[in-house]
Structure formats: C-alpha cells, structure tokens
Amino acid sequence: MSLRAELIRAIADARDRAVTDGSLAIPSDVELPAIGLEKPAKPEHGDWASNVAMQLTPVARTAPMRIAQIISDHLDHHPAIAEASIAAPGFLNLRLDPRWVAGQVGPILDVEPSYGRETTTHPRSINVEFVSANPTGPLHVGNARGAFVGDVLSRVLAAAGHQVTREYYFNDFGAQVINLGLSVLARRHSTDLPEDGYHGAYVEELAAEMPDELALRAAETPDDAGILIGRWASERVRAGIEASLARLGVTFDVWKEESSLHDEGWVERAVTRLRESGHIHETDGATWFRSTDFGDDKDRVIVRSNGQPTYFASDIGYVTEKFDRGFSELIYIWGADHHGTVARVRNAAQAMGYDREAVRMLLIAWVRFVRDGAEIPMSKRSGEFITLDDVLNEVGVDAARWFFSSRAYTTGIDFDLELAKKQGNENPVYYVQYAHARASSILRIAADAGLAPDASSAGELLSHPAEQALVHHLLDFPDALAQAAERRETHEVPRYAYELATAFSAFYRDCKVLTDDVALSSARLALVDATRSVLANVLDLLGISAPDSM
RNA sequence: GCGCCGGUAGCUCAGUGGAUAGAGCGUCGGCCUCCGGAGCCGAAGGUCGCAGGUUCGAAUCCUGUCCGGCGCGCCA
C-alpha cells in the first residue's frame, strides 16, 4: 500500500472511531464522502492535508473546524505521523516524522527494483488494443501518439500489477486492400489513380519494387489484379509498420487479423447471440443491431442487404473473441474521429451480456503537425505526409516518447517539427536521464573508493531539507504509479519523473555525498542509490533508456 | 441541427470541489577553486474564452453562449 493510502486509512479509522464513541454524529444511512488527501502548496500546511472535515460538514451538521479537531483527537498513532494540526476553514494537516521519512530509504532499497510496483488490490486481465493502423500505408504521426500512449499505458498497467496483453488489429477484410493494389497498379502503368486511391510516395515505391512476375500474373487475370497486387503490397506495408514499431520499442503480444474473426466464426456466433437475445431486426434486407435499446440515436447495420458484413460486425465478433480469451477488461485506443462508434460497440457488448464498463475506449486527440507554422497534411491519400520514421529521424525516439506520453490524450496538440528539433537538447527527457547518469556516476566513484551505500543509519543522518524532500518524492512513487494505472492515463508519469529529477538536483546541489564523514556519506549513497533505482523504474515505465553515462 | 473533445502565462501543456492557479520552453538578470554546468538561483509574465447558477469554497460541478477540432453511412 502506498503511503498516501495508509494515511487515508488512518484518517478513516479516526473518523469511524469518533462516530462509534459518539463524538461525531453521522446518520448511519448516509454514504460517507471519499477522503481527500493531497500535498499542500505551502510547507507550513504540513506534508499532507485532508479536507475530510469539510466534506463531512453537511452530514455531521457540525462546524468543520470542530470536526477536524475531533478527527485529529481520534487519530491513532501511525509511525509516519509526527503531528496533526487543524487549520481554517477546516483542514486536517499532517506532518511526517523526519526520522521515519529518512528511515524509508532502507526499505526502498530492500525491495528495489520492484519498489512501488504491483500494488493494485484488484488485479485484472486487461487487453490493450492500440495502433491497429490499416495495412495500406506507413505509420504516420497520428498513429505515433496512439502507439506511445498504448505502449506506456500497457507498461503502467503491468507495473501496477495487472496482467496485460498488447494487441494489434489488422484490418485486412474490406475493399481497401484492393484499392491499394489498384493504386500500385496505376502507378506502375502511370495511369490515373482510382477514385479514393492512395497517393503517397510509398505507392510509387511499391510500384517500382513490384516483381515482374507479379505484374505478369496481374496482367493475365485483370479481374483479380487488385486483390493480387493488394495482398502483396499490404504485406510489404505491414512489414514496414512492424519495423517502425520495433524501432519505437513498441511491441505486441497478439497480431489479430480481421479476416480471422470471420474465418473462425466469431462474427457469426456473435450475431446469433444478439439474435437470440432479441437485439436484432431485419429491415430493408439488412440485419440491424437494436442499438437504440441502449440509448443510441439509431440502429446499426451488421449485415448489408448484399450479404456483406460491415466493419461493425467484425467489432462485435472481436468483443466476444477477446472476452472468450478470459480478459476482464478491454481497452481500445482509438483516434478521436472514431468516437461515433464507441457507443454501438459498448451497447453490443452489453446486449451480449458483458459489462459495458469493462469495454473502454480511450480516444486519442489528433496531433496537428506543423513545420514553420504551416500545417502538414496527414492523409495517406493526399500526397505528402509525415511518417513515423521522419519524426524519429528528426527528433529522436526518447524525445518523441516523452513528448507524446506527457500530454493528456484528450488534448489536441500542435507539434512543430522545427521547434522539436531545436529543443531536442533542451527536452526535459534529457534532464531526467541526466539525473540518472549523475546518480550512477556518484555511485561509481564511491565504489572505486571502496565506499558502499548503507541505509542502516539513514533515519538519524538524513535530516537536511533537501534530503527530506528527496525521500518524500521517492515515497510518492507508488502512489504516482497507482494513480496513473487507476486513471488509465500516462501523462502523470513524465511529470513525476521530472519532479523527482528536480528534487535530486536540489539534493546534489545542497548535500555533498562523498565526504570525509564515512557514516554520512554511506547514508547519502543509499539515498542516491534509491533515487537511481526509482529513476530507472520510472524511465522504464516510459520505455526510455536510463543511461549510466551520457 | 444533434453529439463528443478542447479553450489556463509569449509558445507547448499540467491542474477531474480546497489555502496565494503551476511546469517546460522562450525572455531578462545572476552562479563554474567543489561528487557530471545536459546543471543551479532569481525576475518578469494570468479578467483560467464569456455570462449566469450551485456552496463555507469553482479553472474544476450545472445551464446558456462564443471560438476551434472531430463525428453523425447498408465506408473503414
């Protein structure tokens, strides 16, 4: 349990005791509000501040200051708490015992490198499906954001103690593969592209790379030329996508093809399931899902009147296929333009008897790519567009990872390539890596001098404000990880990493580690080692390397 | 027209009911006899789009409104 969770528990216990012994009158039928506990902005307000008394004011019908006093009086002894005080208009402020704080360095090192990990009390089996770009063109930066968010989220969930499967869904079933084939063919023969054809330079490259033998076969069977060349081209594109992802350090456990959902009967079974539960109707020759039964504004076609299943049909089959594999939660990381399909998929899941809350779509807002103030078009069909490889070449993997995982995925962002390049060396990611390298360097020098970290007396020796502040930050790590996992967000992780690096820099400035005082030096070395460990840990959550020197 | 997501410092973004709204970059001014200067310290910079409402308290919740992005197909 994180320190924050322990303190909340202590406050809750105090509140409950006060109710039990009659000092606090709260009707038994009201639901108690959650206890807020946060770090106050001003140091004189203590290390932690709770609004518990103000939250209870309406239900207890007592002045908040008085409630705060009562809870403070009932607070059981917790080894971490040195002092509880109350402040207007009703805050309960806690100050931690500096010796206890400093004494935590040892326990952190004892469990390192797994400190802060696997703290969830409700481990789930979670499927995270992300990227899932169609195999009709290289990845572009719009995909990049989802790739990094999905990757980091997967790392965070796994670190928090969940079982995570990373999944990539290949849409290989519709007409777009044929469209790709026809586009390549058109480029090959320098004829006009089909309507809605693909325009990118990669199409021309594919046309040039196409084996003569394939071109010959396509010419012999003109009716099948599109699918023939399309499959070949799609494989090439897919290989490129996988190579790009590998370069990003983004890996997947499962590559799922849409066609397999049909081949293995998942779509058919799902439709049957909906039909048997009365959520299907046949109108105008098509098969419809009664999405309106669940609040949607219209019903949705599953099978067209021409007998062809829609994309939505695959989605439904996929839901059953995933749950059949035993997942307790499905996370979809989609582009924000897909938000219109969220409701219908969740509705269908509910109709088939699944918990709709277990089907979660994270909609990633779009990235506007600009260069020198001008927007770069993003469509694969519109000619020039930015590929993932372009970004990596210009900005670098670590900086790109940091950039994309440090923004809330709901926020649309502008990415100026020239600015990103210019700021390459000032990117905060290097600041965090630098702190890790510096810590490693100190440990290296100490080791050469025969000095080893020793946390046994840290509680007594590490009393300097900078030391205290640094340990406080280390103690925040389990909670930072737990919060990110709980909220299914990533951007709090870089924030925490930066703050920890800042605290370490301040410590480095104020407290010389290697001195003639062996006891103090050993204790400070232990703190450096613990910091290095957590920095490495948090960088690992981001998929960013933790260099020993740079 | 309806729906979803945004609007916070010059720029890029945090802040999902608490105390004087924060960070990075940029700007200005300081700091290298010292374990890594990819660093540190300080300063300037804000009607939190706007208007009402809810309450002890609102950037945060509700209503309305303006601006921007996206979606509303028997496309994917």
Short mmCIF file of C-alpha atoms (C1' of nucleotides) in Angstrom, two decimals, chain A residues 42 45 49 51 54 91 93 134 171 176 284 298 301 304-305 311 337 339 341 407-408 410-414 423 426 431 434 438 441 445 487 491 495 498 508-509 511-514 549-550, chain B residues 1-8 10-26 34-41 55-57 68-76:
data_model
loop_
_atom_site.label_atom_id
_atom_site.label_comp_id
_atom_site.label_asym_id
_atom_site.label_seq_id
_atom_site.Cartn_x
_atom_site.Cartn_y
_atom_site.Cartn_z
CA LYS A 42 2.72 25.75 1.30
CA HIS A 45 0.45 23.45 5.95
CA ALA A 49 -3.58 17.96 4.03
CA ASN A 51 -10.39 18.05 3.54
CA MET A 54 -15.19 19.99 5.34
CA PHE A 91 -8.18 21.38 7.06
CA ASN A 93 -2.83 18.87 8.26
CA ASN A 134 -4.69 -0.33 -41.66
CA ASN A 171 -7.98 -4.66 -40.94
CA GLN A 176 -9.14 -1.04 -49.09
CA ASP A 284 -34.79 -3.41 -45.94
CA LYS A 298 -30.14 4.92 -34.44
CA VAL A 301 -26.34 -2.36 -39.69
CA ARG A 304 -25.74 -5.29 -45.54
CA SER A 305 -28.59 -6.16 -47.85
CA TYR A 311 -16.93 -3.34 -40.06
CA ASP A 337 -12.54 10.51 -35.08
CA HIS A 339 -15.84 8.38 -31.15
CA THR A 341 -18.54 4.08 -32.90
CA ARG A 407 0.27 15.19 -22.72
CA ALA A 408 -3.21 14.12 -21.68
CA THR A 410 -7.73 14.09 -24.66
CA THR A 411 -5.86 17.24 -25.58
CA GLY A 412 -5.22 18.11 -29.18
CA ILE A 413 -1.61 19.14 -29.62
CA ASP A 414 0.49 21.03 -32.09
CA GLN A 423 14.52 21.89 -28.48
CA GLU A 426 16.70 21.02 -24.02
CA TYR A 431 17.11 16.22 -17.75
CA TYR A 434 20.94 13.19 -16.83
CA ARG A 438 24.71 11.62 -12.46
CA SER A 441 28.36 8.40 -11.66
CA ILE A 445 33.11 6.92 -7.94
CA ARG A 487 -6.97 6.56 -14.28
CA HIS A 491 0.93 11.87 -18.63
CA ARG A 495 5.52 14.74 -14.62
CA TYR A 498 10.67 15.38 -13.82
CA TYR A 508 23.00 17.22 -5.27
CA ARG A 509 23.43 20.97 -5.01
CA CYS A 511 24.39 17.93 0.04
CA LYS A 512 27.79 16.72 -0.97
CA VAL A 513 27.65 12.95 -0.98
CA LEU A 514 31.30 11.94 -0.90
CA SER A 549 26.57 7.99 -18.53
CA MET A 550 25.72 10.34 -21.36
"C1'" G B 1 -29.28 20.81 -36.24
"C1'" C B 2 -27.52 16.85 -32.70
"C1'" G B 3 -23.26 14.57 -30.20
"C1'" C B 4 -18.01 14.08 -28.41
"C1'" C B 5 -13.24 16.60 -27.16
"C1'" G B 6 -10.79 21.05 -26.34
"C1'" G B 7 -10.25 26.89 -24.94
"C1'" U B 8 -5.43 28.20 -18.43
"C1'" G B 10 4.53 34.88 -25.36
"C1'" C B 11 4.63 29.24 -27.02
"C1'" U B 12 3.65 23.84 -25.61
"C1'" C B 13 0.85 21.97 -21.75
"C1'" A B 14 -0.47 20.32 -16.21
"C1'" G B 15 -4.11 21.23 -12.54
"C1'" U B 16 -11.31 15.87 -12.58
"C1'" G B 17 -14.55 20.99 -5.27
"C1'" G B 18 -9.81 23.37 -1.27
"C1'" A B 19 -5.39 27.50 1.28
"C1'" U B 20 -1.55 32.94 -2.81
"C1'" A B 21 -3.57 28.71 -10.25
"C1'" G B 22 1.74 25.53 -11.76
"C1'" A B 23 5.79 23.26 -15.05
"C1'" G B 24 8.81 23.14 -19.50
"C1'" C B 25 10.44 26.18 -23.46
"C1'" G B 26 11.22 31.36 -24.60
"C1'" C B 34 33.57 21.72 -5.27
"C1'" C B 35 30.95 14.18 -6.28
"C1'" G B 36 28.85 15.35 -14.17
"C1'" G B 37 27.12 23.17 -15.96
"C1'" A B 38 22.67 18.34 -20.49
"C1'" G B 39 23.13 21.97 -14.12
"C1'" C B 40 21.66 25.76 -10.15
"C1'" C B 41 19.39 30.58 -8.17
"C1'" U B 55 -21.87 26.24 -1.77
"C1'" C B 56 -18.35 27.51 3.51
"C1'" G B 57 -15.21 27.38 -1.03
"C1'" G B 68 -11.58 25.61 -32.62
"C1'" G B 69 -11.19 20.21 -33.85
"C1'" C B 70 -13.89 15.78 -34.83
"C1'" G B 71 -18.19 12.75 -35.66
"C1'" C B 72 -23.36 11.99 -37.12
"C1'" G B 73 -23.18 5.93 -43.98
"C1'" C B 74 -26.04 -0.71 -45.78
"C1'" C B 75 -17.46 3.48 -45.51
"C1'" A B 76 -13.39 1.74 -42.73
#
